Amino acid sequence: MQSSSRAYHHGDLGRALLDAAQAIVAESGVDAVTMSAVAKRSGVSSGAPYRHFKDRFELLRALSERAQERLAERTLAAVAGAPTAIEGFRRSGVAYVRFAIDEPALFTVLSRGELTVRDSDGPRNPADVRFTAALAELLGGDPQAPLDPRDPVIQELAARCMMHGLAHFVVDGMLDVVGVAKEQGERIAEALTRSLGPPTMIDEG
Amino acid sequence: MQSSSRAYHHGDLGRALLDAAQAIVAESGVDAVTMSAVAKRSGVSSGAPYRHFKDRFELLRALSERAQERLAERTLAAVAGAPTAIEGFRRSGVAYVRFAIDEPALFTVLSRGELTVRDSDGPRNPADVRFTAALAELLGGDPQAPLDPRDPVIQELAARCMMHGLAHFVVDGMLDVVGVAKEQGERIAEALTRSLGPPTMIDEG
DNA sequence: TGTACATCAGTGAACGCGCGTTCACTGATGTAC
DNA sequence: TGTACATCAGTGAACGCGCGTTCACTGATGTAC
């Protein structure tokens, strides 16, 4: 059970394989995650991964689940420390972007919809569930009627889109082009959350 | 030069190959774009594409260029028809989302940074050049100082992020989950552009 | 403590497959005289 | 208008490669007595 440096048994290969896959995504993208590459990087033979994952797709799906968990941890932690609801909402947006900066591989995997378990029985973030329902109700009305920009649901959607777009821009190298460190993405996210919405939504000057 | 239905010479195979690649991206993603599949879909032998593209990468890069052109056409046309600068800016954002809805394959290819020619000598949208420079200047200052949410550059960045994030959400199936047609994305974009910014930036109610 | 055995994780060779790419070829087209 | 030739686009067989996956095996570990 202890990790000896030259053990025949790895000890925690399942986790090591996911680490390897994550590193490969960061370096060369999702397509470069092959079973051979993951095994080799983990110092293990090509057949070994199949003791832990049925096939390549299941390995990627496991990585996607890890990404969902990590993201949820971060945004929930950000909300937890906030003095007001609005501030919590903002901090959660900043944390979202920070996540993309710190873990570009996990963010990239999350963006691959085909890997995400859709409409599954798995646990979902309650805030997401509520928001999705509210959005569905809002959009379910007359499709011709214009949407009210001051509607809280639209406000929240605006914030989510803004953070999601910023995260994509950062991960895809927008700041590189501008010659600025990725870490500044967090500072930008902070400013963007404050640029949002009519005063009704904003709790300070 | 005319297209006879059973011609040995295709007539416009280069274009047909790009069409095929685009269709394959729409159906199965970028990874599914193989030279064999593109050739087969174009009704041509496996070696034929190499008369038009040096290798697979060059074909994908050509598709990426097509995407950049189509997107530029649309956003420029949207701006051209607008009565005011702000309204033009808004319409351009809506056109951006509309592009993602109508041409998900091209939008997806555009999002693959490795295919986009970076820092090339190629033509760039003047508005993008100006914005990028302004953003670089803004971020180049004291990295600790908070950014002013009312700064026009931040406002523009906010709008761009919002549209980019919405476009990604739509293409990745966010509206499917909510049970709403993709075409509603345009309506949402319209509302989102109006939810933005302090009154200084907004020219109506 | 020692022995026998069951269990399980990792080995490494092997397979079939589809891919990217090459190449000698052939059919169609355009042009010079 | 007709003939000869050069050019070029597409053919289709072939190649080497790396991938996903399987499988009989072997070494390590845990447990029963």
CSV table of C-alpha atoms in Angstrom, one decimal, chain A residues 20-160:
chain,number,residue,atom,x,y,z
A,20,ALA,CA,-0.8,12.3,-16.9
A,21,ALA,CA,-3.8,13.0,-19.1
A,22,GLN,CA,-4.3,16.4,-17.6
A,23,ALA,CA,-0.6,17.3,-18.2
A,24,ILE,CA,-0.9,16.1,-21.8
A,25,VAL,CA,-4.0,18.2,-22.4
A,26,ALA,CA,-2.1,21.2,-21.0
A,27,GLU,CA,0.9,20.6,-23.3
A,28,SER,CA,-0.7,19.3,-26.5
A,29,GLY,CA,-4.5,19.4,-26.3
A,30,VAL,CA,-7.2,16.8,-25.8
A,31,ASP,CA,-6.4,15.0,-29.1
A,32,ALA,CA,-2.9,14.1,-27.8
A,33,VAL,CA,-4.4,12.1,-24.9
A,34,THR,CA,-3.8,8.6,-26.2
A,35,MET,CA,-3.8,5.5,-24.0
A,36,SER,CA,-0.2,4.9,-25.0
A,37,ALA,CA,0.9,8.4,-24.2
A,38,VAL,CA,-0.8,8.3,-20.8
A,39,ALA,CA,0.6,4.9,-19.9
A,40,LYS,CA,4.1,5.9,-21.0
A,41,ARG,CA,4.0,9.1,-19.0
A,42,SER,CA,2.9,7.1,-16.0
A,43,GLY,CA,5.8,4.7,-16.4
A,44,VAL,CA,3.6,1.8,-17.0
A,45,SER,CA,2.9,-0.6,-19.9
A,46,SER,CA,0.4,0.1,-22.6
A,47,GLY,CA,-2.2,-2.3,-21.3
A,48,ALA,CA,-2.1,-1.2,-17.7
A,49,PRO,CA,-4.7,1.7,-18.0
A,50,TYR,CA,-7.4,-0.8,-18.9
A,51,ARG,CA,-7.3,-2.1,-15.3
A,52,HIS,CA,-8.7,1.3,-14.4
A,53,PHE,CA,-10.6,2.7,-17.4
A,54,LYS,CA,-12.7,0.7,-19.8
A,55,ASP,CA,-11.5,2.6,-22.8
A,56,ARG,CA,-10.1,6.0,-23.8
A,57,PHE,CA,-13.4,7.7,-23.7
A,58,GLU,CA,-14.0,6.7,-20.1
A,59,LEU,CA,-10.6,8.0,-19.1
A,60,LEU,CA,-11.4,11.4,-20.7
A,61,ARG,CA,-14.8,11.4,-19.1
A,62,ALA,CA,-13.2,10.8,-15.7
A,63,LEU,CA,-10.9,13.8,-16.4
A,64,SER,CA,-14.0,15.8,-17.2
A,65,GLU,CA,-15.6,14.8,-13.9
A,66,ARG,CA,-12.4,15.9,-12.1
A,67,ALA,CA,-12.6,19.2,-13.8
A,68,GLN,CA,-16.3,19.7,-12.8
A,69,GLU,CA,-15.5,19.0,-9.2
A,70,ARG,CA,-12.5,21.3,-9.1
A,71,LEU,CA,-14.4,24.1,-10.6
A,72,ALA,CA,-17.4,23.6,-8.3
A,73,GLU,CA,-15.0,23.6,-5.2
A,74,ARG,CA,-13.5,26.9,-6.3
A,75,THR,CA,-16.7,28.8,-7.1
A,76,LEU,CA,-18.5,27.5,-4.0
A,77,ALA,CA,-15.5,28.5,-1.8
A,78,ALA,CA,-15.5,32.0,-3.4
A,79,VAL,CA,-19.2,32.5,-2.7
A,80,ALA,CA,-18.8,31.2,0.9
A,81,GLY,CA,-16.4,33.9,1.9
A,82,ALA,CA,-18.4,36.8,0.5
A,83,PRO,CA,-20.2,39.4,2.8
A,84,THR,CA,-23.2,40.0,0.4
A,85,ALA,CA,-25.0,37.9,-2.2
A,86,ILE,CA,-24.0,40.3,-5.0
A,87,GLU,CA,-20.4,40.2,-3.9
A,88,GLY,CA,-20.5,36.4,-3.7
A,89,PHE,CA,-21.8,36.3,-7.2
A,90,ARG,CA,-19.0,38.5,-8.4
A,91,ARG,CA,-16.3,36.6,-6.6
A,92,SER,CA,-17.7,33.4,-8.1
A,93,GLY,CA,-17.2,34.9,-11.5
A,94,VAL,CA,-13.7,35.9,-10.7
A,95,ALA,CA,-13.0,32.4,-9.4
A,96,TYR,CA,-14.3,31.0,-12.6
A,97,VAL,CA,-11.8,32.9,-14.6
A,98,ARG,CA,-9.1,32.2,-12.1
A,99,PHE,CA,-9.8,28.5,-12.5
A,100,ALA,CA,-9.3,28.8,-16.3
A,101,ILE,CA,-6.0,30.5,-15.7
A,102,ASP,CA,-4.7,28.0,-13.2
A,103,GLU,CA,-6.0,24.9,-14.8
A,104,PRO,CA,-6.2,25.5,-18.5
A,105,ALA,CA,-6.2,21.8,-19.2
A,106,LEU,CA,-9.3,21.2,-17.0
A,107,PHE,CA,-11.1,24.2,-18.4
A,108,THR,CA,-10.4,22.9,-21.9
A,109,VAL,CA,-11.8,19.5,-21.1
A,110,LEU,CA,-14.9,21.1,-19.6
A,111,SER,CA,-15.4,23.0,-22.9
A,112,ARG,CA,-15.6,19.7,-24.8
A,113,GLY,CA,-19.3,19.1,-24.5
A,114,GLU,CA,-19.1,15.5,-25.8
A,115,LEU,CA,-17.2,14.6,-22.6
A,116,THR,CA,-19.6,16.1,-20.2
A,117,VAL,CA,-22.2,13.9,-18.9
A,118,ARG,CA,-25.4,15.5,-20.0
A,119,ASP,CA,-28.8,15.3,-18.2
A,120,SER,CA,-27.2,12.6,-16.0
A,121,ASP,CA,-28.4,11.5,-12.6
A,122,GLY,CA,-25.1,12.9,-11.1
A,123,PRO,CA,-25.1,15.7,-8.6
A,124,ARG,CA,-25.5,19.2,-10.0
A,125,ASN,CA,-24.7,22.5,-8.5
A,126,PRO,CA,-28.0,23.8,-7.0
A,127,ALA,CA,-27.4,27.3,-8.1
A,128,ASP,CA,-27.0,26.0,-11.7
A,129,VAL,CA,-30.2,24.1,-11.5
A,130,ARG,CA,-32.1,27.1,-10.3
A,131,PHE,CA,-30.6,29.3,-12.9
A,132,THR,CA,-31.2,26.9,-15.7
A,133,ALA,CA,-34.8,26.6,-14.7
A,134,ALA,CA,-35.3,30.3,-14.5
A,135,LEU,CA,-33.7,30.8,-17.9
A,136,ALA,CA,-35.8,28.1,-19.5
A,137,GLU,CA,-39.0,29.8,-18.1
A,138,LEU,CA,-37.8,33.3,-19.3
A,139,LEU,CA,-37.1,32.0,-22.8
A,140,GLY,CA,-40.2,29.8,-23.0
A,141,GLY,CA,-42.5,32.8,-23.4
A,142,ASP,CA,-43.3,34.6,-26.7
A,143,PRO,CA,-40.1,34.2,-28.8
A,144,GLN,CA,-40.8,37.5,-30.5
A,145,ALA,CA,-41.0,39.7,-27.4
A,146,PRO,CA,-37.8,41.4,-26.5
A,147,LEU,CA,-36.1,40.4,-23.3
A,148,ASP,CA,-35.8,42.9,-20.5
A,149,PRO,CA,-32.1,43.8,-20.0
A,150,ARG,CA,-32.9,44.6,-16.3
A,151,ASP,CA,-34.3,41.2,-15.6
A,152,PRO,CA,-32.2,39.5,-13.0
A,153,VAL,CA,-32.0,36.3,-15.0
A,154,ILE,CA,-30.6,38.3,-18.0
A,155,GLN,CA,-28.2,40.0,-15.6
A,156,GLU,CA,-26.9,36.7,-14.3
A,157,LEU,CA,-26.7,35.3,-17.8
A,158,ALA,CA,-24.7,38.4,-18.9
A,159,ALA,CA,-22.3,37.8,-16.0
A,160,ARG,CA,-21.9,34.1,-16.8
